Coordinates of C-alpha atoms and ligand atoms in Angstrom, one line a residue:
X160 CA 0.0 -29.3 -53.2
X161 CA -3.1 -27.2 -52.7
X162 CA -6.2 -29.1 -51.7
X163 CA -9.7 -27.6 -51.4
X164 CA -12.0 -29.5 -49.1
X165 CA -15.7 -28.9 -48.5
X166 CA -16.3 -29.1 -44.7
X167 CA -19.3 -31.0 -43.5
X168 CA -21.9 -28.2 -42.8
X169 CA -25.6 -27.9 -43.4
X170 CA -25.4 -24.3 -44.8
X171 CA -23.1 -22.1 -46.8
X172 CA -20.1 -20.1 -45.6
X173 CA -21.7 -16.7 -45.2
X174 CA -25.5 -17.2 -45.5
X175 CA -28.2 -19.6 -44.4
X176 CA -28.6 -21.3 -47.8
X177 CA -28.6 -25.2 -47.8
X178 CA -25.5 -26.9 -49.3
X179 CA -27.9 -29.0 -51.5
X180 CA -27.2 -32.0 -53.7
X181 CA -25.4 -32.5 -57.0
X182 CA -28.5 -32.8 -59.1
X183 CA -30.5 -29.9 -57.6
X184 CA -32.1 -27.5 -60.2
X185 CA -29.8 -24.6 -61.0
X186 CA -30.1 -21.6 -58.7
X187 CA -32.3 -23.4 -56.2
X188 CA -30.0 -22.9 -53.2
X189 CA -29.3 -19.2 -53.4
X190 CA -30.1 -15.9 -51.7
X191 CA -29.1 -12.3 -51.9
X192 CA -25.8 -12.9 -50.0
X193 CA -24.5 -15.7 -52.2
X194 CA -25.8 -14.1 -55.4
X195 CA -23.8 -11.0 -54.6
X196 CA -26.6 -8.5 -54.3
X197 CA -25.6 -5.1 -53.0
X198 CA -26.6 -4.0 -49.5
X199 CA -26.5 -7.4 -47.8
X200 CA -24.0 -8.6 -45.2
X201 CA -22.2 -12.0 -44.8
X202 CA -22.3 -13.9 -41.5
X203 CA -19.5 -16.4 -40.6
X204 CA -20.6 -20.0 -40.4
X205 CA -19.5 -21.4 -37.0
X206 CA -19.7 -25.0 -38.1
X207 CA -17.2 -24.3 -41.0
X208 CA -14.8 -22.6 -38.5
X209 CA -15.1 -25.6 -36.2
X210 CA -14.4 -28.1 -39.1
X211 CA -11.4 -26.0 -40.2
X212 CA -10.0 -25.8 -36.6
X213 CA -10.4 -29.6 -36.2
X214 CA -8.6 -30.2 -39.4
X215 CA -5.8 -27.8 -38.4
X216 CA -5.5 -29.5 -35.0
X217 CA -5.3 -33.0 -36.6
X218 CA -2.6 -31.6 -38.9
X219 CA -0.7 -30.3 -35.8
X220 CA -1.0 -26.7 -37.0
X221 CA -0.5 -23.6 -34.9
X222 CA -3.6 -21.6 -34.4
X223 CA -2.8 -17.9 -34.2
X224 CA -4.8 -15.7 -31.8
X225 CA -6.1 -13.4 -34.5
X226 CA -7.4 -14.3 -37.9
X227 CA -9.4 -12.4 -40.5
X228 CA -11.1 -12.7 -43.9
X229 CA -9.9 -10.9 -47.0
X230 CA -11.3 -10.1 -50.4
X231 CA -9.6 -11.7 -53.4
X232 CA -10.6 -9.6 -56.4
X233 CA -11.1 -10.9 -59.9
X234 CA -13.7 -10.8 -62.6
X235 CA -15.4 -13.9 -63.8
X236 CA -19.1 -14.7 -64.6
X237 CA -19.3 -17.4 -61.9
X238 CA -18.3 -14.8 -59.2
X239 CA -21.1 -12.3 -59.0
X240 CA -19.6 -10.2 -56.2
X241 CA -16.4 -9.6 -58.2
X242 CA -14.4 -11.0 -55.3
X243 CA -14.0 -14.2 -53.4
X244 CA -14.0 -14.0 -49.6
X245 CA -10.8 -15.9 -48.6
X246 CA -8.0 -15.5 -46.1
X247 CA -4.6 -13.9 -47.0
X248 CA -2.0 -12.8 -44.5
X249 CA -3.7 -14.1 -41.3
X250 CA -5.0 -17.6 -42.0
X251 CA -6.9 -19.7 -39.5
X252 CA -3.8 -21.9 -39.0
X253 CA -0.2 -22.4 -40.0
X254 CA 2.9 -24.7 -39.8
X255 CA 1.5 -28.2 -39.5
X256 CA 2.5 -31.7 -40.7
X257 CA 0.9 -34.7 -42.2
X258 CA 2.6 -38.0 -41.4
X259 CA 2.8 -40.4 -44.4
X260 CA 4.2 -43.9 -44.1
X261 CA 7.7 -43.1 -42.8
X262 CA 7.7 -39.5 -44.2
X263 CA 6.5 -36.1 -43.2
X264 CA 4.9 -33.5 -45.4
X265 CA 4.9 -30.0 -43.9
X266 CA 1.6 -28.1 -44.0
X267 CA 2.0 -24.4 -44.7
X268 CA -1.5 -23.3 -43.9
X269 CA -5.2 -24.3 -43.6
X270 CA -7.6 -21.5 -44.3
X271 CA -11.3 -21.0 -45.0
X272 CA -12.9 -19.5 -48.1
X273 CA -16.0 -19.8 -50.3
X274 CA -16.6 -21.7 -53.5
X275 CA -17.7 -20.0 -56.7
X276 CA -20.7 -20.7 -59.0
X277 CA -20.6 -22.9 -62.1
X278 CA -20.8 -22.0 -65.8
X279 CA -22.8 -24.3 -68.0
X280 CA -22.0 -24.0 -71.7
X281 CA -24.8 -25.1 -74.1
X282 CA -25.2 -25.0 -77.9
X283 CA -23.3 -27.0 -80.5
X284 CA -21.4 -26.4 -83.8
X285 CA -24.5 -26.7 -86.0
X286 CA -26.5 -24.0 -84.3
X287 CA -24.1 -21.1 -84.3
X288 CA -25.8 -19.3 -81.4
X289 CA -24.1 -20.6 -78.3
X290 CA -25.3 -19.8 -74.8
X291 CA -23.7 -20.0 -71.4
X292 CA -25.6 -20.2 -68.1
X293 CA -24.6 -19.5 -64.6
X294 CA -25.6 -21.7 -61.7
X295 CA -24.9 -20.2 -58.3
X296 CA -25.8 -23.3 -56.1
X297 CA -22.1 -23.8 -55.4
X298 CA -21.4 -20.1 -54.8
X299 CA -20.7 -19.5 -51.2
X300 CA -20.2 -23.2 -50.3
X301 CA -17.5 -23.3 -47.6
X302 CA -14.1 -24.6 -48.6
X303 CA -11.0 -25.3 -46.5
X304 CA -7.8 -24.7 -48.4
X305 CA -4.9 -27.0 -47.3
X306 CA -1.5 -26.0 -48.6
X307 CA 1.6 -28.1 -48.2
X308 CA 5.2 -27.1 -48.4
X309 CA 7.1 -28.5 -51.4
X310 CA 8.0 -31.8 -49.6
X311 CA 6.3 -34.2 -52.1
X312 CA 8.8 -35.8 -54.5
X313 CA 6.8 -38.0 -56.9
X314 CA 3.4 -38.8 -58.3
X315 CA 3.2 -41.8 -55.9
X316 CA 3.8 -39.6 -52.9
X317 CA 1.3 -37.0 -54.1
X318 CA -1.4 -39.7 -54.3
X319 CA -0.5 -41.1 -50.9
X320 CA -0.6 -37.6 -49.5
X321 CA -4.1 -36.9 -50.9
X322 CA -5.4 -40.3 -49.8
X323 CA -4.0 -39.8 -46.3
X324 CA -5.6 -36.4 -46.1
X325 CA -9.0 -37.9 -47.1
X326 CA -8.7 -40.6 -44.4
X327 CA -7.8 -38.0 -41.8
X328 CA -10.7 -35.7 -42.8
X329 CA -13.2 -38.6 -42.6
X330 CA -11.8 -39.9 -39.3
X331 CA -12.2 -36.5 -37.6
X332 CA -15.6 -35.9 -39.2
X333 CA -14.5 -32.6 -40.8
X334 CA -15.6 -33.6 -44.4
X335 CA -16.9 -36.6 -46.3
X336 CA -14.0 -35.7 -48.7
X337 CA -15.5 -37.5 -51.7
X338 CA -13.4 -36.6 -54.8
X339 CA -16.1 -37.7 -57.2
X340 CA -18.5 -35.3 -55.6
X341 CA -16.0 -32.5 -55.8
X342 CA -15.7 -32.4 -52.0
X343 CA -11.9 -32.8 -52.3
X344 CA -10.1 -31.1 -55.1
X345 CA -6.3 -31.6 -55.4
X346 CA -4.2 -29.0 -57.4
X347 CA -0.6 -30.1 -57.5
X348 CA 2.1 -27.5 -58.3
X349 CA 4.8 -29.2 -60.2
X350 CA 8.4 -28.2 -60.7
X351 CA 11.6 -30.1 -61.6
X352 CA 15.2 -29.7 -60.4
X353 CA 18.5 -31.0 -61.6
X354 CA 20.1 -33.8 -59.6
X355 CA 22.5 -32.5 -57.0
X356 CA 20.9 -29.0 -56.7
X357 CA 18.3 -27.7 -54.4
X358 CA 16.9 -25.1 -56.8
X359 CA 13.4 -25.9 -57.8
X360 CA 12.4 -24.9 -61.3
X361 CA 9.5 -22.7 -62.4
X362 CA 6.3 -24.4 -61.3
X363 CA 3.0 -25.1 -63.1
X364 CA -0.3 -25.7 -61.4
X365 CA -2.6 -28.4 -62.5
X366 CA -6.4 -28.3 -62.3
X367 CA -9.5 -30.3 -63.3
X368 CA -8.3 -33.5 -61.5
X369 CA -11.3 -35.6 -60.5
X370 CA -9.8 -38.8 -59.1
X371 CA -6.7 -40.2 -57.3
X372 CA -5.8 -42.0 -60.5
X373 CA -6.0 -38.8 -62.6
X374 CA -3.9 -37.0 -60.0
X375 CA -1.2 -39.6 -60.4
X376 CA -1.3 -39.6 -64.2
X377 CA -1.5 -35.8 -64.5
X378 CA 1.7 -35.4 -62.4
X379 CA 3.6 -38.1 -64.3
X380 CA 2.6 -36.5 -67.6
X381 CA 3.6 -33.0 -66.4
X382 CA 7.0 -34.0 -64.9
X383 CA 7.9 -35.7 -68.2
X384 CA 6.7 -32.7 -70.2
X385 CA 8.8 -30.3 -68.2
X386 CA 11.9 -32.5 -68.5
X387 CA 11.4 -32.5 -72.3
X388 CA 11.0 -28.8 -72.4
X389 CA 14.2 -28.2 -70.4
X390 CA 16.2 -30.9 -72.3
X391 CA 15.2 -29.3 -75.6
X392 CA 16.8 -26.0 -74.4
X393 CA 13.5 -24.3 -73.6
X394 CA 12.1 -22.8 -70.3
X395 CA 9.1 -23.9 -68.3
X396 CA 6.5 -21.1 -68.2
X397 CA 4.6 -20.4 -64.9
X398 CA 1.0 -21.1 -65.8
X399 CA -2.1 -23.0 -64.8
X400 CA -2.7 -26.1 -66.9
X401 CA -5.8 -28.3 -67.1
X402 CA -5.8 -32.1 -67.1
X403 CA -7.7 -33.6 -70.0
X404 CA -9.0 -37.0 -69.0
X405 CA -10.0 -37.8 -72.6
X406 CA -6.6 -37.0 -74.0
X407 CA -4.5 -38.0 -70.9
X408 CA -2.4 -34.9 -71.1
X409 CA -2.2 -31.4 -69.6
X410 CA -2.8 -28.2 -71.6
X411 CA -2.2 -24.6 -71.0
X412 CA -5.2 -22.7 -69.6
X413 CA -3.9 -19.3 -68.5
X414 CA -0.7 -17.7 -67.5
X415 CA -0.3 -17.6 -63.7
X416 CA -1.6 -14.7 -61.7
X417 CA 0.5 -13.3 -58.9
X418 CA -0.8 -12.3 -55.5
X419 CA -0.7 -8.6 -56.4
X420 CA -3.0 -9.2 -59.3
X421 CA -5.8 -10.0 -56.8
X422 CA -5.6 -6.7 -54.9
X423 CA -6.2 -8.5 -51.6
X424 CA -7.6 -6.3 -48.8
X425 CA -9.4 -7.1 -45.5
X426 CA -13.1 -7.9 -45.8
X427 CA -14.8 -4.8 -44.4
X428 CA -18.1 -6.6 -43.8
X429 CA -16.7 -9.2 -41.4
X430 CA -15.1 -8.5 -38.0
X431 CA -11.7 -10.1 -37.4
X432 CA -12.0 -13.3 -35.5
X433 CA -10.4 -13.8 -32.1
X434 CA -10.7 -17.5 -31.4
X435 CA -11.6 -18.6 -27.9
X436 CA -8.6 -20.7 -26.6
X437 CA -10.8 -22.8 -24.4
X438 CA -13.0 -23.8 -27.4
X439 CA -9.8 -24.8 -29.3
X440 CA -8.6 -26.9 -26.4
X441 CA -12.1 -28.6 -26.2
X442 CA -11.9 -29.4 -29.9
X443 CA -8.3 -30.8 -29.4
X444 CA -9.4 -33.0 -26.6
X445 CA -12.4 -34.3 -28.5
X446 CA -10.3 -35.5 -31.5
X447 CA -10.5 -39.2 -32.1
X448 CA -7.4 -41.4 -32.5
X449 CA -5.8 -40.4 -35.8
X450 CA -5.3 -42.9 -38.6
X451 CA -1.5 -42.9 -38.4
X452 CA -1.4 -43.9 -34.7
X453 CA -4.3 -46.4 -35.2
X454 CA -2.4 -48.1 -38.1
X455 CA 0.7 -48.4 -35.9
X456 CA -1.4 -49.9 -33.1
X457 CA -3.2 -52.4 -35.3
X458 CA 0.3 -53.7 -36.2
X459 CA 1.8 -53.7 -32.7
X460 CA -1.3 -54.8 -30.7
X461 CA -3.0 -57.1 -33.2
X462 CA -0.1 -58.4 -35.2
X463 CA -1.6 -57.4 -38.5
X464 CA 0.5 -57.1 -41.7
X465 CA 1.2 -53.4 -42.6
X466 CA -1.0 -53.5 -45.7
X467 CA -4.0 -54.9 -43.8
X468 CA -3.5 -52.4 -40.9
X469 CA -3.4 -49.6 -43.4
X470 CA -6.6 -50.5 -45.2
X471 CA -8.5 -51.1 -41.9
X472 CA -7.2 -47.9 -40.3
X473 CA -8.3 -45.9 -43.4
X474 CA -11.9 -46.2 -42.3
X475 CA -12.8 -45.4 -38.7
X476 CA -16.0 -47.5 -38.6
X477 CA -14.2 -50.5 -40.1
X478 CA -11.4 -50.1 -37.6
X479 CA -13.9 -49.9 -34.7
X480 CA -15.6 -53.0 -36.0
X481 CA -12.4 -54.9 -36.4
X482 CA -11.1 -54.2 -32.9
X483 CA -14.4 -55.2 -31.3
X484 CA -14.8 -58.4 -33.4
X485 CA -11.2 -59.4 -33.0
X486 CA -11.6 -59.2 -29.2
X487 CA -14.7 -61.3 -29.4
X488 CA -13.4 -64.0 -31.8
X489 CA -9.8 -64.1 -30.4
X490 CA -8.5 -64.5 -34.0
X491 CA -7.0 -61.3 -35.3
X492 CA -5.7 -62.4 -38.6
X493 CA -8.9 -64.2 -39.7
X494 CA -11.1 -61.3 -38.5
X495 CA -9.0 -58.9 -40.5
X496 CA -9.5 -61.1 -43.6
X497 CA -13.3 -61.0 -43.2
X498 CA -13.3 -57.3 -42.5
X499 CA -11.3 -56.5 -45.6
X500 CA -12.6 -59.2 -47.9
X501 CA -16.3 -59.3 -47.1
X502 CA -17.5 -56.4 -44.9
X503 CA -15.7 -53.5 -46.6
X504 CA -16.9 -54.3 -50.2
X505 CA -20.4 -54.9 -49.0
X506 CA -20.9 -51.3 -47.8
X507 CA -22.8 -52.7 -44.8
X508 CA -21.9 -53.3 -41.3
X509 CA -22.5 -56.4 -39.0
X510 CA -22.4 -56.1 -35.3
X511 CA -19.0 -57.1 -33.9
X512 CA -20.5 -60.2 -32.2
X513 CA -22.1 -61.4 -35.4
X514 CA -18.9 -61.0 -37.3
X515 CA -16.9 -62.8 -34.6
X516 CA -19.5 -65.7 -34.7
X517 CA -19.0 -66.1 -38.5
X518 CA -15.2 -66.0 -38.1
X519 CA -15.4 -68.8 -35.5
X520 CA -18.0 -70.9 -37.3
X521 CA -15.8 -71.0 -40.4
X522 CA -12.5 -71.3 -38.5
X523 CA -13.7 -74.3 -36.6
X524 CA -15.1 -76.0 -39.7
X525 CA -18.7 -75.9 -38.7
X526 CA -19.6 -74.2 -42.0
X527 CA -17.7 -73.6 -45.2
X528 CA -16.2 -70.3 -46.2
X529 CA -18.9 -69.9 -48.9
X530 CA -21.6 -70.6 -46.4
X531 CA -20.0 -68.2 -44.0
X532 CA -20.2 -65.5 -46.7
X533 CA -23.9 -66.1 -47.2
X534 CA -24.6 -66.3 -43.4
X535 CA -22.8 -63.0 -42.9
X536 CA -24.7 -61.3 -45.8
X537 CA -28.0 -62.6 -44.4
X538 CA -27.1 -61.5 -40.9
X539 CA -26.2 -58.0 -42.2
X540 CA -29.6 -57.8 -43.9
X541 CA -31.3 -58.2 -40.6
X542 CA -31.5 -62.0 -40.7
X543 CA -30.5 -62.5 -37.1
X544 CA -27.4 -64.0 -35.5
X545 CA -25.2 -66.3 -37.6
X546 CA -25.7 -69.3 -35.4
X547 CA -29.5 -68.8 -35.6
X548 CA -29.2 -68.7 -39.4
X549 CA -27.1 -71.8 -39.5
X550 CA -29.6 -73.6 -37.3
X551 CA -32.6 -72.3 -39.3
X552 CA -31.1 -73.3 -42.7
X553 CA -29.7 -76.6 -41.5
X554 CA -26.3 -75.7 -42.7
X555 CA -23.4 -77.9 -41.6
X556 CA -20.3 -78.6 -43.5
X557 CA -19.9 -82.0 -45.0
X558 CA -16.4 -82.9 -44.2
X559 CA -16.8 -86.7 -44.3
X560 CA -14.0 -87.8 -46.5
X561 CA -16.0 -90.6 -48.1
X562 CA -18.8 -88.2 -49.2
X563 CA -16.3 -85.6 -50.6
X564 CA -14.5 -88.4 -52.5
X565 CA -17.7 -89.7 -54.0
X566 CA -18.7 -86.3 -55.3
X567 CA -15.2 -85.5 -56.7
X568 CA -15.0 -88.9 -58.4
X569 CA -18.5 -88.3 -60.0
X570 CA -17.4 -84.9 -61.3
X571 CA -14.2 -86.3 -62.8
X572 CA -16.3 -89.0 -64.6
X573 CA -18.8 -86.5 -65.9
X574 CA -16.3 -84.0 -67.3
X575 CA -13.8 -85.9 -69.4
X576 CA -13.0 -82.8 -71.6
X577 CA -12.2 -80.6 -68.6
X578 CA -10.1 -83.3 -67.0
X579 CA -8.1 -83.7 -70.3
X580 CA -7.6 -79.9 -70.4
X581 CA -6.4 -79.8 -66.9
X582 CA -3.9 -82.6 -67.4
X583 CA -2.7 -80.8 -70.6
X584 CA -1.7 -77.9 -68.4
X585 CA -4.8 -75.6 -68.3
X586 CA -4.7 -75.4 -64.5
X587 CA -7.5 -72.8 -64.3
X588 CA -9.9 -75.6 -65.3
X589 CA -9.6 -76.7 -61.7
X590 CA -11.9 -73.8 -60.6
X591 CA -14.6 -75.1 -62.9
X592 CA -14.3 -78.6 -61.5
X593 CA -14.4 -77.4 -57.9
X594 CA -17.5 -75.5 -58.8
X595 CA -19.1 -78.7 -60.2
X596 CA -18.3 -80.5 -57.0
X597 CA -20.0 -77.7 -54.9
X598 CA -22.9 -77.8 -57.3
X599 CA -23.6 -81.4 -56.4
X600 CA -23.4 -80.7 -52.7
X601 CA -23.2 -77.1 -51.5
X602 CA -22.1 -78.2 -48.0
X603 CA -18.8 -79.6 -49.2
X604 CA -15.8 -77.6 -48.1
X605 CA -14.2 -75.8 -51.1
X606 CA -10.6 -76.4 -50.1
X607 CA -11.1 -80.1 -49.4
X608 CA -12.7 -80.5 -52.9
X609 CA -9.8 -78.5 -54.4
X610 CA -7.1 -80.7 -52.7
X611 CA -8.7 -84.0 -53.5
X612 CA -9.3 -83.0 -57.2
X613 CA -5.6 -82.1 -57.5
X614 CA -4.6 -85.3 -55.9
X615 CA -6.8 -87.5 -58.1
X616 CA -5.9 -85.7 -61.3
X617 CA -2.1 -85.6 -60.8
Ligands
ZN757 ZN1 -27.2 -17.8 -49.9
MN758 MN1 -8.5 -21.4 -52.8

């Protein structure tokens, strides 16, 4: 798998141009260097080198003493220089590993390079004259290329690998790694082999994949396609294939180039890099706890189920919040449920103490779960501490059995049709009846209402 990741930097790889935003006017973040004008010189972006080194260290790569940039030569209108500055035989780092759940995927290399521009094709079938435009805002944007060894065995594993990589990059702050924004682009190389042999077949490379879902689908399609080719007596051709989201299939784009086609040679305008070992050790020491070890610790220290631990460890802020709130509430499992069910989807963040207060208020029956949700939301919107909100709004759960029974009986009397449906086997009508009870009195506990309705209707 080849993955191109845009490191978190303010400026481009070899010039001072801003990275800019997705909707910026074409050619608004450009200069002589990234437009490929003659007579100008590139300068290496230190922040990009740092992000690449952090990524390499987090992937347990070796970092050689010497590294250099090379020119990869090819002609295309989105590449005004006629070459991409990349790294060939002396990459920034080699021989790492990414730990998946119970499996290891070896990393061959992590290197730095620059992105190309973008072509915009206009015109339509009616007006014969068609035009193409070149936008160089992306030209020269830094990219880290992360290449794995062929250790990934299925579409599922490929998706897990890409997701684990995204989590890792976000945790160490090397990239925002948002696939939808093109900050993480996965290009799987696919080959098949016969059972019982180690010989991998000819591979194809897939491009234009814009989501984890598309990654999974594209691989499944391509594996099936290759098997069909071979079983029909044909041979798989080495080529680059595009993924069509509209048609849900891969299609041939161009026959594969080989390294010699690119006439790689050392970039004469950039000095070779000799990386300061003390700097590398500082970066290594400053790495935060990595997602794999945090997930293991959430299971062992907090007793969380593996799935909960994985979803919390996937987001460093969420994991920090969980650990602090769980310590404050003393209830790990319930705190995890609130973090996963309420905090994560909200896109906001309460203080750990406020979250712990809500967990405790609901767990001890002071307020209902629904009220807890509202209190948490109000608190995250700057409404103050949960207990203040409860006091201010006069919230207190009605758990008096007589009051609950009166409300439930009234709802049963008022909704004969729904009651009939429920008794006829439409169990989902129960949700509607519970909602009616809560509508009469919002302070009634949902689960009490649910249980009593079931009892009275059975
Ligand atoms: Zn520039
Ligand atoms: Mn590349």
